[in-house]
Amino acid sequence: MEKPEQLGGWPLFAMTSAFVAGTTFILLPAGLISAARQYGWLVQLWSVLFGVVAGAFWLYVASRYPGMSLVEIAQQALGKHVGGFVALCYILFFVQLAAWVTRNMSDYMQINLMPRTPIGVFNIAALLVCAYAVIKGIDTIALVSVLILPILTLAYWTPFTVMLREWDWRNFSYPGTFEWGPTIAKTKYALGFPFMETVAFMMAFPLVQRRRGSAFLGGIVFMGVQLALSVFFTIGILGVYRGSHLTYPIYIIFREMQFSNLIEHLESLLSVTALLLVFVKLSVLFFFAVQAICQLFAVENRAVVAYPLVWVISAYALFFANIVENTEWVERYLFYYYIPFAFGFPLLFLISAWLRKNKRRSKEAAA
Amino acid sequence: MMRLLMRMLIIMLLFLCTGCWDMREINYLAIVNMTAADIDPKTGKFIAYYQVINPTSMSAKQSGPTKASVYTYTVTEESPGLLTEKTNTVMSRMLFTPHLQCYVFTERYANQGLRDLINYLEQFTDRRTNVYAVVTDAPLQKVMYSFTPLDRIPGRNIRMMMDWQARSLGMSRRMTQLKDIVEGIPLSRPTIVPMLHFHGDGQASQSDRVESIDAIEPGFELADGAVFLQAKMAGKVDRDTMTLFFVLNGEASKSFDNLKVNGAHVDVEANHIKVKRYWGKSRLRITIHSNLKVLYNGQKSPLTARNAHQIEMAFNKSFQKQADQFVQLAKQKHWDLLGIGDTKQGRGRWRDFDVTFDVSSKATVFGNTRTPYQ
Amino acid sequence: MNMQNPDFADEVTQRLGVSPDVVCRHLRTREGLALSCLYLTSLVDQRLVDEVVIRPILLASQQTETKSNEFDSFSWLQANIFHGQVKEKTGVDDCVDAVLNGHCLIIIPERNALAMDMCKREQRSVEEPSTEATIRGPREGFVEDLIRNLSLIRKRVKSNKLVFEPMVIGSETKTMVCLAYMRGIASDHLVDEFRKRLHAIQTDSILESAYIEEWIQDKTITPFPQLLTTERPDAIAAKLLEGQAAVLTDGTPIALAGPLTFFQLFTAPEDYYQRADIATLLRWLRMAAFLLAIFVPALYISVISYHQELLPTPLLASLAAQREGVPFPAFIEATLMMATFELLREAGLRMPRIAGQAISIVGALVLGQAAVEAGIVSAAMVIVVSITAIANFVSPMYSFGIAQRIVQFTFMMLAGVLGLFGLMCGVFFLLIHLASLRSFGVRYFAPLAPLYLPDWKDTFVRAPRPRLKRRPELFKAVKVKR
């Protein structure tokens, strides 16, 4: 395998955007609208802010360990054994995330497009394609995300624009009062999903030399704001009432869009095209998992890790029996589950870096 | 190692070859064009009518039975969820509903409420709710067992009729889709759905129907409206009220009126109608401005600026009167037809509002005759 | 080295094998000096040999009157032979090579041999390239002779920067190959890479430039071409001026140029001879044709068998009616038709022109009317196949057309198994594959990903000449300004 090239700022930006969009745009609006009603988009904006702060924190941690990926940082900061264990935790975390993404994607496909096809088939097909991407390396994935981001942004916003004629401002005066506290407590998973997942990019930071911070945070803001906007549009077009009752409100917007009397049903085309974003997110997570394994166990050939991992992930993706269990788990535990990975371990790394610096300084002073 | 991987890959690809789970050949589909729902008053069972397109009647190269454009299948079940499965007993092809054009409900079914059906339809994405919906006061057999002239597929016929009406009212959106009823469930403003009447004694169930020159009888008429509150039919309104409902809620921008000016008939079309609402405490002033197009002028005198002004005044007065009657009707029937209860100002107390109208108009188009022939 | 004349000549003759075209003429001057003239009649221009070598020797031998001990045969010959390049050869191997290259060898006893290039340049004349016809632009195409091809390029680029680096590749064929580039324009890195890869070729034979292409391209397992192949000297000249390098091979009219990027596959040399706006539109047309070729059959299959809701109702009903009697699923139907078409194309390719007509008639009947009327395929399928076939031929590069076909069949299969989802998996796979390809270190998807915005004006559009003042940044040309 050739070593991955250095990544530019623009590919990192596109990759981060695609990662944030990933499965979020098909899953999030329903939950947000039912919890926060017409203020769902505000919640999403607040999550973006949170995402930016968290992103800045990770960038800071990474800057303490120049040129090192997450696994290397863990081993450097906490020693070979404890660090190795933490790295292993992260690997499991990435595998788990990849499995969830896969599952969300295949659920979406099965419910909306191909009800009779078994979920495992979607999983394996998608993972095989992504495994190929993983073997080709992160630079290739980044280039592809550069390529598809503008096209998909366009494809995604076209239905919204066409559906504007169904816009109804009455949807924003849905009865009920809004309180920040309980709402945020109820929607805290929106902070975790997708923003706390971007911690995975600490694997990619050493590959980016120029404009790392602005590209990463820019990607988060760019896609986060778009997500907030799409929640806003969903409320305006579908209404709080309908939006909160549906599992995939965005799909319904795709479905009810009619360009003219001739082209009435573009939903399958649009939603399948949007799958490309999911594929990018999946490939990125998959790559990070494989890369972390390769770094931790000093494996040279990514293919040896990637293909067996296809089976692990696709099996893990079948962990939840149905989408209801999945959603309930996400709403209850996701945020807490993410905290050690997003903040706990990085904080440990940071403290270790400070201690080391002090030690060095005192050593220098002694000398 | 690589060879092992390659072998695994090939096995995985072979696994895909067992695929085609969702394959459904296009010529094994029963393309449903119009669906009707009714309830059996005796048994309380759910009756569904599926009108299926006969593809061979549509193609240029005709083979097989070509004259009948559609066939209607009827299925009875306890609850809607089992209907699709039950169609196997009467249909030789797979029920395919994404191309539905229109839902038809009987009055008795609509009176009972559509909520069950809506929940059933919204649950899976191969059923759709962004489809036109009408309520019929005729027996369902008549409606569903009739061929239509000109547009030979009845569902398409009704749909085009509704599109055409919506366009002539200057509506920016579809007239009424089933999802409007869904979205209306939490609202205080009712949803109005057009009503389908049937002319004639017997149904036109033979395809010879389309060979007859009489296009009206037996046949459909789309007029009047059914008022839905919380997905339940609450009553009927006439065609003019329905138009006014769309206009006053800002959804339509055209209306038609027959005026009396100087003792003669003048027909006008009001277009570019702009409706604005001004809120006071327990007061709502609605201003309406429109441009008038004179469609017919029965006056024997030449057109002057003064005469034009008279026409405008007559229209203002007539419209104001209709609007006041509209508000009266709303109060009397307990329907929040203006949607006051859905706003911040009027939530929960729409009846307390005193609604006044301020109508202004400008006659802009008179056509080609300045002075009528004496 | 001491060479006994007859023995040495015999040795060379032996090495050449006793073939009928080996000629060894022994001449004797008045001084008693025995010269041998050795050549292959199959390669050498007989008249030239008579005129330039034999005649002067014979004439001179009658006139000169010098003492034999002072006689220096070498300088004597140098003075008396009317030929521009007289090279001295020593050693049997050298001599054999020279004879095989079409040289006439004069073997001087006790000295060395002299070799003169007398190769007869029997060749077809320069004609219009048959695979790359053009409406406006030069009508000259490369021929099989390397020197002639070099002259065709030199005629266009009269610059001292133009460099042809000769090298001989192939242990048996000893094919002359020229690496061409513009010194001071092409980047050293690129030229070094080309040189390195050409030198690394270890083979017995080079019969066509495709042999070289397979050796020097970055990746072998891919349907996509990574080197430009062309018959047109003007195209090669243009590529050289952009800072690319080219490889010319003796014995074939097809030259290679690189690096090649994906979007260059949509540009034709003719783009630069037409108005900029027309050229731009034509490029878009070619890109659209590419998309049509790879997507239309797959989309048709997935819509017909999986996602019928995508069709408007009247079209759906009419398609359903057309397929009413068709026994096959759409995927089988499409594969059948596409395979038939491929058969016809392959048959038509090498048919004598007269028989070709028969093929096209049969093809039109089988593919079209008869199949539909027999109810084996639907009429819509015939339209789909024709659109695909036509779109396939739009590509300016033939090898790219073949790549398209491979992609198209793969997509058809994926669509047949998993509908649009399968197709989308294929699209992602293709994107990843293309993005991971490189041609001589240049990313295949440049200038789109990675982004080189200035290059867009000669990629997605063709800006007018005065605006194309800079060479493409892709190839990292040394001198960027034109």
PDB file of N, CA and C in Angstrom, chain A residues 111-112 114-118 121 124-125 128 163 165-166 170 173-175 237-238 241-242 246 251-252 255-256 258 261 264-265 267 301 303-304 307-308 310-311, chain B residues 1-2 5 8-9 12-13 15-16 21-22 24 94 98-99 115 122 124-130 159 163 172-174 177 179 182-183 185-187 189 342 347:
ATOM      1  N   ILE A 111     -37.237   0.385   4.275  1.00  0.00           N
ATOM      2  CA  ILE A 111     -38.564   0.933   4.539  1.00  0.00           C
ATOM      3  C   ILE A 111     -39.097   1.688   3.341  1.00  0.00           C
ATOM      4  N   ASN A 112     -38.222   2.435   2.701  1.00  0.00           N
ATOM      5  CA  ASN A 112     -38.722   3.329   1.674  1.00  0.00           C
ATOM      6  C   ASN A 112     -38.680   2.785   0.259  1.00  0.00           C
ATOM      7  N   MET A 114     -37.075  -0.666  -1.013  1.00  0.00           N
ATOM      8  CA  MET A 114     -37.079  -2.069  -1.403  1.00  0.00           C
ATOM      9  C   MET A 114     -37.482  -2.930  -0.217  1.00  0.00           C
ATOM     10  N   PRO A 115     -38.770  -3.006   0.057  1.00  0.00           N
ATOM     11  CA  PRO A 115     -39.236  -3.637   1.288  1.00  0.00           C
ATOM     12  C   PRO A 115     -38.925  -5.124   1.392  1.00  0.00           C
ATOM     13  N   ARG A 116     -38.722  -5.791   0.273  1.00  0.00           N
ATOM     14  CA  ARG A 116     -38.558  -7.233   0.362  1.00  0.00           C
ATOM     15  C   ARG A 116     -37.100  -7.688   0.393  1.00  0.00           C
ATOM     16  N   THR A 117     -36.188  -6.766   0.169  1.00  0.00           N
ATOM     17  CA  THR A 117     -34.783  -7.144   0.170  1.00  0.00           C
ATOM     18  C   THR A 117     -34.280  -7.218   1.603  1.00  0.00           C
ATOM     19  N   PRO A 118     -33.573  -8.297   1.967  1.00  0.00           N
ATOM     20  CA  PRO A 118     -33.079  -8.398   3.348  1.00  0.00           C
ATOM     21  C   PRO A 118     -32.056  -7.309   3.664  1.00  0.00           C
ATOM     22  N   VAL A 121     -28.246  -7.695   2.847  1.00  0.00           N
ATOM     23  CA  VAL A 121     -27.760  -7.470   1.485  1.00  0.00           C
ATOM     24  C   VAL A 121     -27.311  -6.027   1.309  1.00  0.00           C
ATOM     25  N   ILE A 124     -23.991  -5.588   3.209  1.00  0.00           N
ATOM     26  CA  ILE A 124     -22.796  -6.161   2.605  1.00  0.00           C
ATOM     27  C   ILE A 124     -22.430  -5.429   1.332  1.00  0.00           C
ATOM     28  N   ALA A 125     -23.439  -5.107   0.524  1.00  0.00           N
ATOM     29  CA  ALA A 125     -23.136  -4.402  -0.721  1.00  0.00           C
ATOM     30  C   ALA A 125     -22.445  -3.077  -0.425  1.00  0.00           C
ATOM     31  N   LEU A 128     -18.912  -3.570   1.073  1.00  0.00           N
ATOM     32  CA  LEU A 128     -17.908  -4.027   0.105  1.00  0.00           C
ATOM     33  C   LEU A 128     -17.380  -2.860  -0.708  1.00  0.00           C
ATOM     34  N   MET A 163     -40.693  22.399  -3.575  1.00  0.00           N
ATOM     35  CA  MET A 163     -41.797  22.233  -2.635  1.00  0.00           C
ATOM     36  C   MET A 163     -42.172  23.525  -1.918  1.00  0.00           C
ATOM     37  N   ARG A 165     -43.827  25.872  -2.748  1.00  0.00           N
ATOM     38  CA  ARG A 165     -45.201  26.321  -2.940  1.00  0.00           C
ATOM     39  C   ARG A 165     -46.149  25.683  -1.926  1.00  0.00           C
ATOM     40  N   GLU A 166     -45.677  24.634  -1.263  1.00  0.00           N
ATOM     41  CA  GLU A 166     -46.484  24.046  -0.200  1.00  0.00           C
ATOM     42  C   GLU A 166     -46.191  24.730   1.131  1.00  0.00           C
ATOM     43  N   ARG A 170     -48.202  29.086   8.772  1.00  0.00           N
ATOM     44  CA  ARG A 170     -48.984  28.675   9.933  1.00  0.00           C
ATOM     45  C   ARG A 170     -48.291  27.566  10.706  1.00  0.00           C
ATOM     46  N   SER A 173     -46.618  28.565  13.875  1.00  0.00           N
ATOM     47  CA  SER A 173     -47.350  29.011  15.061  1.00  0.00           C
ATOM     48  C   SER A 173     -48.118  27.850  15.648  1.00  0.00           C
ATOM     49  N   TYR A 174     -47.427  26.716  15.692  1.00  0.00           N
ATOM     50  CA  TYR A 174     -48.026  25.527  16.282  1.00  0.00           C
ATOM     51  C   TYR A 174     -48.204  25.772  17.785  1.00  0.00           C
ATOM     52  N   PRO A 175     -49.373  25.389  18.343  1.00  0.00           N
ATOM     53  CA  PRO A 175     -49.618  25.741  19.745  1.00  0.00           C
ATOM     54  C   PRO A 175     -48.644  25.067  20.707  1.00  0.00           C
ATOM     55  N   ILE A 237     -42.676  23.126   5.246  1.00  0.00           N
ATOM     56  CA  ILE A 237     -43.349  22.436   4.159  1.00  0.00           C
ATOM     57  C   ILE A 237     -44.295  21.358   4.688  1.00  0.00           C
ATOM     58  N   LEU A 238     -43.797  20.527   5.562  1.00  0.00           N
ATOM     59  CA  LEU A 238     -44.625  19.414   6.035  1.00  0.00           C
ATOM     60  C   LEU A 238     -45.437  19.788   7.266  1.00  0.00           C
ATOM     61  N   TYR A 241     -46.965  18.951  12.701  1.00  0.00           N
ATOM     62  CA  TYR A 241     -47.822  17.811  13.001  1.00  0.00           C
ATOM     63  C   TYR A 241     -47.411  16.593  12.190  1.00  0.00           C
ATOM     64  N   ARG A 242     -47.311  16.808  10.884  1.00  0.00           N
ATOM     65  CA  ARG A 242     -46.990  15.682  10.020  1.00  0.00           C
ATOM     66  C   ARG A 242     -45.521  15.295  10.185  1.00  0.00           C
ATOM     67  N   LEU A 246     -43.769  11.261  11.183  1.00  0.00           N
ATOM     68  CA  LEU A 246     -43.150  10.415  10.175  1.00  0.00           C
ATOM     69  C   LEU A 246     -41.763   9.984  10.620  1.00  0.00           C
ATOM     70  N   TYR A 251     -37.737  12.165   3.249  1.00  0.00           N
ATOM     71  CA  TYR A 251     -38.111  11.308   2.134  1.00  0.00           C
ATOM     72  C   TYR A 251     -39.489  11.688   1.618  1.00  0.00           C
ATOM     73  N   ILE A 252     -40.367  12.047   2.552  1.00  0.00           N
ATOM     74  CA  ILE A 252     -41.721  12.436   2.132  1.00  0.00           C
ATOM     75  C   ILE A 252     -41.663  13.717   1.308  1.00  0.00           C
ATOM     76  N   ARG A 255     -40.696  12.768  -1.952  1.00  0.00           N
ATOM     77  CA  ARG A 255     -41.735  12.029  -2.640  1.00  0.00           C
ATOM     78  C   ARG A 255     -42.839  12.933  -3.140  1.00  0.00           C
ATOM     79  N   GLU A 256     -43.121  13.964  -2.374  1.00  0.00           N
ATOM     80  CA  GLU A 256     -44.271  14.770  -2.758  1.00  0.00           C
ATOM     81  C   GLU A 256     -43.894  15.896  -3.699  1.00  0.00           C
ATOM     82  N   GLN A 258     -43.234  17.507  -7.086  1.00  0.00           N
ATOM     83  CA  GLN A 258     -43.636  17.232  -8.457  1.00  0.00           C
ATOM     84  C   GLN A 258     -43.092  18.333  -9.340  1.00  0.00           C
ATOM     85  N   ASN A 261     -46.279  17.847 -14.439  1.00  0.00           N
ATOM     86  CA  ASN A 261     -47.135  16.674 -14.482  1.00  0.00           C
ATOM     87  C   ASN A 261     -46.400  15.466 -15.020  1.00  0.00           C
ATOM     88  N   GLU A 264     -43.264  13.111 -11.777  1.00  0.00           N
ATOM     89  CA  GLU A 264     -43.951  13.261 -10.510  1.00  0.00           C
ATOM     90  C   GLU A 264     -43.253  12.558  -9.372  1.00  0.00           C
ATOM     91  N   HIS A 265     -42.510  11.537  -9.700  1.00  0.00           N
ATOM     92  CA  HIS A 265     -41.961  10.723  -8.621  1.00  0.00           C
ATOM     93  C   HIS A 265     -40.468  10.572  -8.801  1.00  0.00           C
ATOM     94  N   GLU A 267     -38.550  10.433  -6.078  1.00  0.00           N
ATOM     95  CA  GLU A 267     -38.027  10.173  -4.750  1.00  0.00           C
ATOM     96  C   GLU A 267     -36.954   9.091  -4.724  1.00  0.00           C
ATOM     97  N   ASN A 301      -0.803  -4.214   5.210  1.00  0.00           N
ATOM     98  CA  ASN A 301      -1.770  -4.276   4.125  1.00  0.00           C
ATOM     99  C   ASN A 301      -3.180  -3.988   4.644  1.00  0.00           C
ATOM    100  N   ALA A 303      -5.940  -4.189   3.037  1.00  0.00           N
ATOM    101  CA  ALA A 303      -6.953  -5.120   2.528  1.00  0.00           C
ATOM    102  C   ALA A 303      -7.162  -6.279   3.502  1.00  0.00           C
ATOM    103  N   VAL A 304      -6.080  -6.714   4.146  1.00  0.00           N
ATOM    104  CA  VAL A 304      -6.165  -7.851   5.061  1.00  0.00           C
ATOM    105  C   VAL A 304      -7.092  -7.525   6.221  1.00  0.00           C
ATOM    106  N   TYR A 307     -11.357  -6.418   4.494  1.00  0.00           N
ATOM    107  CA  TYR A 307     -12.366  -7.371   4.056  1.00  0.00           C
ATOM    108  C   TYR A 307     -12.973  -8.174   5.215  1.00  0.00           C
ATOM    109  N   PRO A 308     -12.144  -8.683   6.138  1.00  0.00           N
ATOM    110  CA  PRO A 308     -12.790  -9.356   7.280  1.00  0.00           C
ATOM    111  C   PRO A 308     -13.676  -8.418   8.090  1.00  0.00           C
ATOM    112  N   VAL A 310     -15.558  -6.183   7.045  1.00  0.00           N
ATOM    113  CA  VAL A 310     -16.871  -6.073   6.400  1.00  0.00           C
ATOM    114  C   VAL A 310     -17.871  -6.963   7.120  1.00  0.00           C
ATOM    115  N   TRP A 311     -17.413  -8.193   7.423  1.00  0.00           N
ATOM    116  CA  TRP A 311     -18.329  -9.137   8.060  1.00  0.00           C
ATOM    117  C   TRP A 311     -18.656  -8.707   9.473  1.00  0.00           C
TER     118      TRP A 311
ATOM    119  N   MET B   1      -2.892 -15.133   1.115  1.00  0.00           N
ATOM    120  CA  MET B   1      -3.862 -14.279   1.818  1.00  0.00           C
ATOM    121  C   MET B   1      -4.775 -13.566   0.823  1.00  0.00           C
ATOM    122  N   MET B   2      -4.133 -12.962  -0.177  1.00  0.00           N
ATOM    123  CA  MET B   2      -4.928 -12.219  -1.164  1.00  0.00           C
ATOM    124  C   MET B   2      -5.886 -13.162  -1.879  1.00  0.00           C
ATOM    125  N   LEU B   5      -8.821 -13.795   0.153  1.00  0.00           N
ATOM    126  CA  LEU B   5      -9.711 -12.632   0.110  1.00  0.00           C
ATOM    127  C   LEU B   5     -10.515 -12.633  -1.182  1.00  0.00           C
ATOM    128  N   MET B   8     -13.254 -15.069  -0.952  1.00  0.00           N
ATOM    129  CA  MET B   8     -14.344 -14.571  -0.107  1.00  0.00           C
ATOM    130  C   MET B   8     -15.191 -13.574  -0.881  1.00  0.00           C
ATOM    131  N   LEU B   9     -14.481 -12.726  -1.646  1.00  0.00           N
ATOM    132  CA  LEU B   9     -15.186 -11.704  -2.425  1.00  0.00           C
ATOM    133  C   LEU B   9     -16.135 -12.355  -3.416  1.00  0.00           C
ATOM    134  N   MET B  12     -19.110 -13.658  -1.774  1.00  0.00           N
ATOM    135  CA  MET B  12     -20.036 -12.588  -1.413  1.00  0.00           C
ATOM    136  C   MET B  12     -20.822 -12.129  -2.637  1.00  0.00           C
ATOM    137  N   LEU B  13     -20.124 -12.053  -3.785  1.00  0.00           N
ATOM    138  CA  LEU B  13     -20.804 -11.612  -4.992  1.00  0.00           C
ATOM    139  C   LEU B  13     -21.845 -12.643  -5.423  1.00  0.00           C
ATOM    140  N   PHE B  15     -23.469 -14.432  -3.491  1.00  0.00           N
ATOM    141  CA  PHE B  15     -24.569 -14.226  -2.563  1.00  0.00           C
ATOM    142  C   PHE B  15     -25.526 -13.174  -3.117  1.00  0.00           C
ATOM    143  N   LEU B  16     -24.945 -12.171  -3.757  1.00  0.00           N
ATOM    144  CA  LEU B  16     -25.789 -11.128  -4.344  1.00  0.00           C
ATOM    145  C   LEU B  16     -26.639 -11.685  -5.481  1.00  0.00           C
ATOM    146  N   TRP B  21     -34.853  -9.598  -4.920  1.00  0.00           N
ATOM    147  CA  TRP B  21     -36.000  -9.764  -4.027  1.00  0.00           C
ATOM    148  C   TRP B  21     -37.128  -8.816  -4.399  1.00  0.00           C
ATOM    149  N   ASP B  22     -36.720  -7.614  -4.763  1.00  0.00           N
ATOM    150  CA  ASP B  22     -37.745  -6.604  -4.999  1.00  0.00           C
ATOM    151  C   ASP B  22     -38.083  -6.445  -6.467  1.00  0.00           C
ATOM    152  N   ARG B  24     -39.928  -6.591  -9.648  1.00  0.00           N
ATOM    153  CA  ARG B  24     -41.312  -6.829 -10.053  1.00  0.00           C
ATOM    154  C   ARG B  24     -41.399  -6.349 -11.480  1.00  0.00           C
ATOM    155  N   MET B  94     -49.820  -7.924  -9.255  1.00  0.00           N
ATOM    156  CA  MET B  94     -49.455  -7.314  -7.984  1.00  0.00           C
ATOM    157  C   MET B  94     -50.000  -5.890  -7.893  1.00  0.00           C
ATOM    158  N   PRO B  98     -48.304   3.336  -6.291  1.00  0.00           N
ATOM    159  CA  PRO B  98     -47.678   4.653  -6.374  1.00  0.00           C
ATOM    160  C   PRO B  98     -48.222   5.560  -7.471  1.00  0.00           C
ATOM    161  N   HIS B  99     -48.937   4.999  -8.419  1.00  0.00           N
ATOM    162  CA  HIS B  99     -49.446   5.871  -9.475  1.00  0.00           C
ATOM    163  C   HIS B  99     -50.892   6.283  -9.270  1.00  0.00           C
ATOM    164  N   ARG B 115     -59.465   8.953   9.786  1.00  0.00           N
ATOM    165  CA  ARG B 115     -58.198   8.849  10.508  1.00  0.00           C
ATOM    166  C   ARG B 115     -57.559   7.462  10.386  1.00  0.00           C
ATOM    167  N   GLU B 122     -50.244   6.372   5.538  1.00  0.00           N
ATOM    168  CA  GLU B 122     -48.972   7.053   5.809  1.00  0.00           C
ATOM    169  C   GLU B 122     -47.905   6.097   6.313  1.00  0.00           C
ATOM    170  N   PHE B 124     -46.699   3.149   5.148  1.00  0.00           N
ATOM    171  CA  PHE B 124     -45.730   2.642   4.187  1.00  0.00           C
ATOM    172  C   PHE B 124     -45.655   3.552   2.988  1.00  0.00           C
ATOM    173  N   THR B 125     -44.448   3.607   2.434  1.00  0.00           N
ATOM    174  CA  THR B 125     -44.231   4.655   1.438  1.00  0.00           C
ATOM    175  C   THR B 125     -44.700   4.263   0.050  1.00  0.00           C
ATOM    176  N   ASP B 126     -45.145   3.028  -0.127  1.00  0.00           N
ATOM    177  CA  ASP B 126     -45.673   2.750  -1.468  1.00  0.00           C
ATOM    178  C   ASP B 126     -47.123   3.219  -1.587  1.00  0.00           C
ATOM    179  N   ARG B 127     -47.704   3.575  -0.472  1.00  0.00           N
ATOM    180  CA  ARG B 127     -49.016   4.239  -0.538  1.00  0.00           C
ATOM    181  C   ARG B 127     -48.741   5.727  -0.421  1.00  0.00           C
ATOM    182  N   ARG B 128     -49.615   6.498  -0.951  1.00  0.00           N
ATOM    183  CA  ARG B 128     -49.287   7.917  -0.956  1.00  0.00           C
ATOM    184  C   ARG B 128     -50.465   8.731  -0.441  1.00  0.00           C
ATOM    185  N   THR B 129     -50.128   9.879   0.135  1.00  0.00           N
ATOM    186  CA  THR B 129     -51.205  10.771   0.550  1.00  0.00           C
ATOM    187  C   THR B 129     -51.191  12.075  -0.226  1.00  0.00           C
ATOM    188  N   ASN B 130     -50.172  12.273  -1.076  1.00  0.00           N
ATOM    189  CA  ASN B 130     -50.224  13.509  -1.877  1.00  0.00           C
ATOM    190  C   ASN B 130     -51.005  13.240  -3.159  1.00  0.00           C
ATOM    191  N   ARG B 159     -58.639  13.934 -11.915  1.00  0.00           N
ATOM    192  CA  ARG B 159     -57.466  14.708 -11.562  1.00  0.00           C
ATOM    193  C   ARG B 159     -57.305  15.912 -12.480  1.00  0.00           C
ATOM    194  N   ASP B 163     -57.246  19.815 -11.538  1.00  0.00           N
ATOM    195  CA  ASP B 163     -56.130  20.692 -11.900  1.00  0.00           C
ATOM    196  C   ASP B 163     -56.644  21.904 -12.656  1.00  0.00           C
ATOM    197  N   SER B 172     -52.087  28.424  -6.375  1.00  0.00           N
ATOM    198  CA  SER B 172     -50.684  28.085  -6.576  1.00  0.00           C
ATOM    199  C   SER B 172     -50.413  26.638  -6.191  1.00  0.00           C
ATOM    200  N   ARG B 173     -51.318  26.020  -5.484  1.00  0.00           N
ATOM    201  CA  ARG B 173     -51.088  24.624  -5.111  1.00  0.00           C
ATOM    202  C   ARG B 173     -52.244  23.755  -5.599  1.00  0.00           C
ATOM    203  N   ARG B 174     -52.118  22.482  -5.336  1.00  0.00           N
ATOM    204  CA  ARG B 174     -53.159  21.560  -5.783  1.00  0.00           C
ATOM    205  C   ARG B 174     -54.439  21.842  -5.017  1.00  0.00           C
ATOM    206  N   GLN B 177     -55.487  17.649  -1.630  1.00  0.00           N
ATOM    207  CA  GLN B 177     -54.895  16.337  -1.594  1.00  0.00           C
ATOM    208  C   GLN B 177     -55.227  15.728  -0.245  1.00  0.00           C
ATOM    209  N   LYS B 179     -53.321  14.651   1.899  1.00  0.00           N
ATOM    210  CA  LYS B 179     -52.434  15.093   2.975  1.00  0.00           C
ATOM    211  C   LYS B 179     -52.912  16.426   3.570  1.00  0.00           C
ATOM    212  N   VAL B 182     -54.752  15.431   6.390  1.00  0.00           N
ATOM    213  CA  VAL B 182     -53.851  15.028   7.467  1.00  0.00           C
ATOM    214  C   VAL B 182     -53.332  16.254   8.198  1.00  0.00           C
ATOM    215  N   GLU B 183     -52.854  17.226   7.397  1.00  0.00           N
ATOM    216  CA  GLU B 183     -52.282  18.405   8.027  1.00  0.00           C
ATOM    217  C   GLU B 183     -53.333  19.211   8.761  1.00  0.00           C
ATOM    218  N   ILE B 185     -55.632  18.034  10.685  1.00  0.00           N
ATOM    219  CA  ILE B 185     -56.111  17.407  11.924  1.00  0.00           C
ATOM    220  C   ILE B 185     -55.865  18.277  13.160  1.00  0.00           C
ATOM    221  N   PRO B 186     -54.652  18.834  13.337  1.00  0.00           N
ATOM    222  CA  PRO B 186     -54.460  19.617  14.565  1.00  0.00           C
ATOM    223  C   PRO B 186     -54.987  21.040  14.452  1.00  0.00           C
ATOM    224  N   LEU B 187     -55.472  21.449  13.266  1.00  0.00           N
ATOM    225  CA  LEU B 187     -55.808  22.853  13.077  1.00  0.00           C
ATOM    226  C   LEU B 187     -57.271  23.116  13.398  1.00  0.00           C
ATOM    227  N   ARG B 189     -58.889  25.411  11.576  1.00  0.00           N
ATOM    228  CA  ARG B 189     -59.531  25.662  10.279  1.00  0.00           C
ATOM    229  C   ARG B 189     -59.862  24.351   9.599  1.00  0.00           C
ATOM    230  N   ASP B 342     -56.045  29.394  14.405  1.00  0.00           N
ATOM    231  CA  ASP B 342     -54.703  28.850  14.242  1.00  0.00           C
ATOM    232  C   ASP B 342     -53.634  29.910  14.401  1.00  0.00           C
ATOM    233  N   ARG B 347     -55.988  32.156  19.105  1.00  0.00           N
ATOM    234  CA  ARG B 347     -56.013  30.757  19.511  1.00  0.00           C
ATOM    235  C   ARG B 347     -57.088  30.489  20.559  1.00  0.00           C
TER     236      ARG B 347
END
